[in-house]
Coordinates of N, CA and C and ligand atoms in Angstrom, one line a residue:
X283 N 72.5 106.8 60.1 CA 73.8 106.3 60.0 C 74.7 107.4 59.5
X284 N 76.0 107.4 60.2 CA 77.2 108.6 59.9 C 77.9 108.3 58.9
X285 N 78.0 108.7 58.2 CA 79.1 108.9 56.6 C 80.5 109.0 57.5
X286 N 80.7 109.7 58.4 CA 82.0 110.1 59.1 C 82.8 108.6 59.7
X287 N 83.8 109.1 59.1 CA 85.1 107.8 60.0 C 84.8 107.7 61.2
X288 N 84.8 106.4 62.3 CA 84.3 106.6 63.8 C 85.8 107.7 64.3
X289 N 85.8 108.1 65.3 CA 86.5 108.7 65.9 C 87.6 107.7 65.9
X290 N 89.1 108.1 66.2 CA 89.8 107.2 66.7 C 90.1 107.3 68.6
X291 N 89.6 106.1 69.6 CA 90.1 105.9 70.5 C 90.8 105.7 71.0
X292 N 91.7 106.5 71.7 CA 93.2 106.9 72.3 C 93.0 105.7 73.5
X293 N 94.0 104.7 73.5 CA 93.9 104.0 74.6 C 95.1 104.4 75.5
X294 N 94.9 103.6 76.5 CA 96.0 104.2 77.9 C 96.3 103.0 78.2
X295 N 97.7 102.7 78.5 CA 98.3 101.5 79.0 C 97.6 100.8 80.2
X296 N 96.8 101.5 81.4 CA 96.2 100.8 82.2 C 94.8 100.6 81.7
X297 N 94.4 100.6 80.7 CA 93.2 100.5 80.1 C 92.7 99.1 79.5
X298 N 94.3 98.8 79.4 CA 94.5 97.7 78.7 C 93.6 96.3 79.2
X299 N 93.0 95.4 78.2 CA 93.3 94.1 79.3 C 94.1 92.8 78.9
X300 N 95.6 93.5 79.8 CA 96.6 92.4 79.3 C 96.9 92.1 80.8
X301 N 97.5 91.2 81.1 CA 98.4 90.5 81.8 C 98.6 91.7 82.6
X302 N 99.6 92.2 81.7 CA 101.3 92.7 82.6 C 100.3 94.5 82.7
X303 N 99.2 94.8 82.5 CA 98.5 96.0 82.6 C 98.2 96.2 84.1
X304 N 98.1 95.3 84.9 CA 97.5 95.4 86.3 C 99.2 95.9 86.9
X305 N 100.3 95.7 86.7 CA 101.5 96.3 87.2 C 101.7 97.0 87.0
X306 N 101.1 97.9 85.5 CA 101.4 99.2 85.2 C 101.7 100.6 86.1
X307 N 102.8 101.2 86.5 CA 103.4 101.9 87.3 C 102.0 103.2 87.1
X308 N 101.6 103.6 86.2 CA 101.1 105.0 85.3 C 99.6 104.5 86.1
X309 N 99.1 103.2 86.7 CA 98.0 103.4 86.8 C 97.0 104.5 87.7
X310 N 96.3 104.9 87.5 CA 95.8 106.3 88.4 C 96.8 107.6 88.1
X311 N 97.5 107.5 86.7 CA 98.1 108.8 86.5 C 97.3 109.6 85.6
X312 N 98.0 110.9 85.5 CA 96.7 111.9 84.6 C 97.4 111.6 83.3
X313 N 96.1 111.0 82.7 CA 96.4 110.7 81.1 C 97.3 112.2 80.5
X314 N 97.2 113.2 80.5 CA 97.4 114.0 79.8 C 99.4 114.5 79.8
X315 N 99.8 113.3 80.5 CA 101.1 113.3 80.9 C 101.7 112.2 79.6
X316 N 101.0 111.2 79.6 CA 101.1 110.3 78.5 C 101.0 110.3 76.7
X317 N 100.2 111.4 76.8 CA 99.2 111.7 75.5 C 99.6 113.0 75.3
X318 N 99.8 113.6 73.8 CA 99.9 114.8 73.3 C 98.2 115.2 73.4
X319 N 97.9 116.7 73.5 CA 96.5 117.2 73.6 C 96.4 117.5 72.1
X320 N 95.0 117.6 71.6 CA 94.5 117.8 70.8 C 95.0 118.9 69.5
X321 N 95.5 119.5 70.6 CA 95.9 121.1 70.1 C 97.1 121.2 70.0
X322 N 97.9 122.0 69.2 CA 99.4 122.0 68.9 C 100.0 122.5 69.9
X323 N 100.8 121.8 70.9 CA 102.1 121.2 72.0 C 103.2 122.1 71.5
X324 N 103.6 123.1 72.5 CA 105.0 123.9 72.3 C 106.2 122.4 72.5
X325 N 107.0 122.9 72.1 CA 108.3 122.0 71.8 C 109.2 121.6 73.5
X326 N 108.9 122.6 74.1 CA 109.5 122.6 75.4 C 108.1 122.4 76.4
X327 N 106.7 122.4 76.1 CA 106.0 122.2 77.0 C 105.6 120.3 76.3
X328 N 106.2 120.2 75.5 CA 106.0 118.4 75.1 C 107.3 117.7 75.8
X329 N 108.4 118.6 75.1 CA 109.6 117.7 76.5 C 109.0 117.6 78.2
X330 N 109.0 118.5 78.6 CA 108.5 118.4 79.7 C 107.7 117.8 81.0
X331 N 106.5 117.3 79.5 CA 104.8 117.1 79.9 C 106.3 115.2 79.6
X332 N 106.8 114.8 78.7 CA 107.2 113.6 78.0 C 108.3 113.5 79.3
X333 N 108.9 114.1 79.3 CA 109.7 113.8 81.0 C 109.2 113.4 82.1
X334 N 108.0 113.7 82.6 CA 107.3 113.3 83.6 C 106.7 112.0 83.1
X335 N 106.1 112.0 81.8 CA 105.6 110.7 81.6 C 107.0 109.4 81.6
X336 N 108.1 110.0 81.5 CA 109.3 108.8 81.0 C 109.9 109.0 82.8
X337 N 109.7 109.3 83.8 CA 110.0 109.4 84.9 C 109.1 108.4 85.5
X338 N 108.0 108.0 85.3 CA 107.0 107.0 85.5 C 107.2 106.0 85.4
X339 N 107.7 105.8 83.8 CA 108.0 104.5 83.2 C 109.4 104.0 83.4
X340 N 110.1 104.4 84.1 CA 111.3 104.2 84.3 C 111.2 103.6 85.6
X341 N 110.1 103.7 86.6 CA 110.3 102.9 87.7 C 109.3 101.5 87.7
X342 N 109.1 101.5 86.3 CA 107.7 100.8 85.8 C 108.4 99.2 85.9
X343 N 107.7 98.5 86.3 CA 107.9 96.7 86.3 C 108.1 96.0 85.2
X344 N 107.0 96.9 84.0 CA 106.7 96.2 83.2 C 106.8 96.5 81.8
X345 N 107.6 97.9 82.2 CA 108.1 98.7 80.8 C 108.1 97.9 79.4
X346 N 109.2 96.6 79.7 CA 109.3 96.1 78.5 C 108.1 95.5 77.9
X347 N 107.2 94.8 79.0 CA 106.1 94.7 77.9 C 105.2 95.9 77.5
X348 N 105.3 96.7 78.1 CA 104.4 98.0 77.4 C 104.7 97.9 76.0
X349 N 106.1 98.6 76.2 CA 107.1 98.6 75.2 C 107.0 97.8 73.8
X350 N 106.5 96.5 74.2 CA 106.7 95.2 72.9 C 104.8 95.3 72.4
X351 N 104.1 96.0 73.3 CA 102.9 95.8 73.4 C 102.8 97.0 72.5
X352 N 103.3 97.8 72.5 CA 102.9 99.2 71.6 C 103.6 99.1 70.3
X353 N 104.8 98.6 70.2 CA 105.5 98.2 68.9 C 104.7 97.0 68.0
X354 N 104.1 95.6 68.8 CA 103.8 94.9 68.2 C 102.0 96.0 67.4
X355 N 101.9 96.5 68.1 CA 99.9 96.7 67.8 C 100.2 98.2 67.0
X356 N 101.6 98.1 66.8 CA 102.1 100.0 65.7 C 101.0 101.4 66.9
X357 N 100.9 101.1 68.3 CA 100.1 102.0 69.5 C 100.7 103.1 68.3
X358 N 99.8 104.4 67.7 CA 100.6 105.5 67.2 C 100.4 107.3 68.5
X359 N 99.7 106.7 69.7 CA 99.8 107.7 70.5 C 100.7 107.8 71.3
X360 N 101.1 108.2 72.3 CA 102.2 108.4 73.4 C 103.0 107.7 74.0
X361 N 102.9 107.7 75.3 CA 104.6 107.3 75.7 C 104.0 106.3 76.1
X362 N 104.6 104.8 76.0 CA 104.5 103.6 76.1 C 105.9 103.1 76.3
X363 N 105.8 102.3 77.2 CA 107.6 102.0 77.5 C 108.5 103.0 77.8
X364 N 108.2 104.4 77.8 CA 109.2 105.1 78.0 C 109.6 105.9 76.5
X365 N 108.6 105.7 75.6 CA 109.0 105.7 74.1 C 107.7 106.3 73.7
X366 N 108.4 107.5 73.3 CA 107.1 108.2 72.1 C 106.8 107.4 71.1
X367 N 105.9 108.4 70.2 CA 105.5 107.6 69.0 C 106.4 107.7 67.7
X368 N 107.6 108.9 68.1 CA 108.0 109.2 67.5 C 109.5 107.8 67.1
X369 N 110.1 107.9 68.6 CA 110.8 106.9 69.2 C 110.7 105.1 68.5
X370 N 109.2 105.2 68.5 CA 109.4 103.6 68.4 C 108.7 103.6 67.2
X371 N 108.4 104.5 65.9 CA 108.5 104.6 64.5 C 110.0 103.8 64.6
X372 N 111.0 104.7 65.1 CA 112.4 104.5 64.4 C 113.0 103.0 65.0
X373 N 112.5 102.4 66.7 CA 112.6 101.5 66.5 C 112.6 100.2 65.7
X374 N 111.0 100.3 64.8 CA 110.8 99.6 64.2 C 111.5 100.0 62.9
X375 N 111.7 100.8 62.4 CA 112.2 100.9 61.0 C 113.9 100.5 61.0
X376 N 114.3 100.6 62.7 CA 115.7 99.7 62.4 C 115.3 98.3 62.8
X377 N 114.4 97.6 62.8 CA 114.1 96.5 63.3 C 114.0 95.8 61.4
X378 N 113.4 96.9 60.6 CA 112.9 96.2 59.4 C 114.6 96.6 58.3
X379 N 115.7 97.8 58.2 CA 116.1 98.3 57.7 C 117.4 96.9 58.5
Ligands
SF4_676 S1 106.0 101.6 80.9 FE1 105.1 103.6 81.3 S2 103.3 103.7 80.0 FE2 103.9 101.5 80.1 S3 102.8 100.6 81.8 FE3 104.7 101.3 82.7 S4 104.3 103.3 83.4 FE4 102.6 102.8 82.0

């Protein structure tokens, strides 16, 4: 038995098993458009990689529930709804402020 925290599992919006996941626009997209990599992300190669991922979600069906689905469960990895993790920190903190 491992002393070590388990890993944390990065999930992907088509991974999901919800409802409104089988509409998901992103499905069969390269995770790595969605998700920051492991490794420290230049500032203009994260806009970029986060552009293509919000160009996705923008023709998405089902954005808003992505959206309510990553706010409600605090998702703390990538672009969900069109909304980093950064993005929908501050959503919620004007939701609570
Ligand atoms: S809003 Fe974006 S991340 Fe969410 S299901 Fe649609 S395409 Fe995927």
């Amino acid at each position: 038995m491992s002393d070590s925290a388990p890993e944390e599992r990065i999930r992907a919006p088509w991974e999901l098993q919800e409802g409104w996941q089988h509409l998901a626009r992103c499905r069969g997209s390269d995770a790595s458009l969605f998700f920051s990599p492991t490794y420290l992300e230049k500032r203009d190669v994260r806009a970029d990689r986060e552009a293509k991922a919000r160009a996705i979600c923008a023709e998405c069906a089902v954005k808003r529930d992505c959206l309510d689905f990553a706010l409600s469960t605090r998702e703390p990895h990538g672009i969900w709804g069109g909304f980093n993790e950064i993005e929908r920190r501050a959503i919620l903190a004007r939701r609570v402020g």
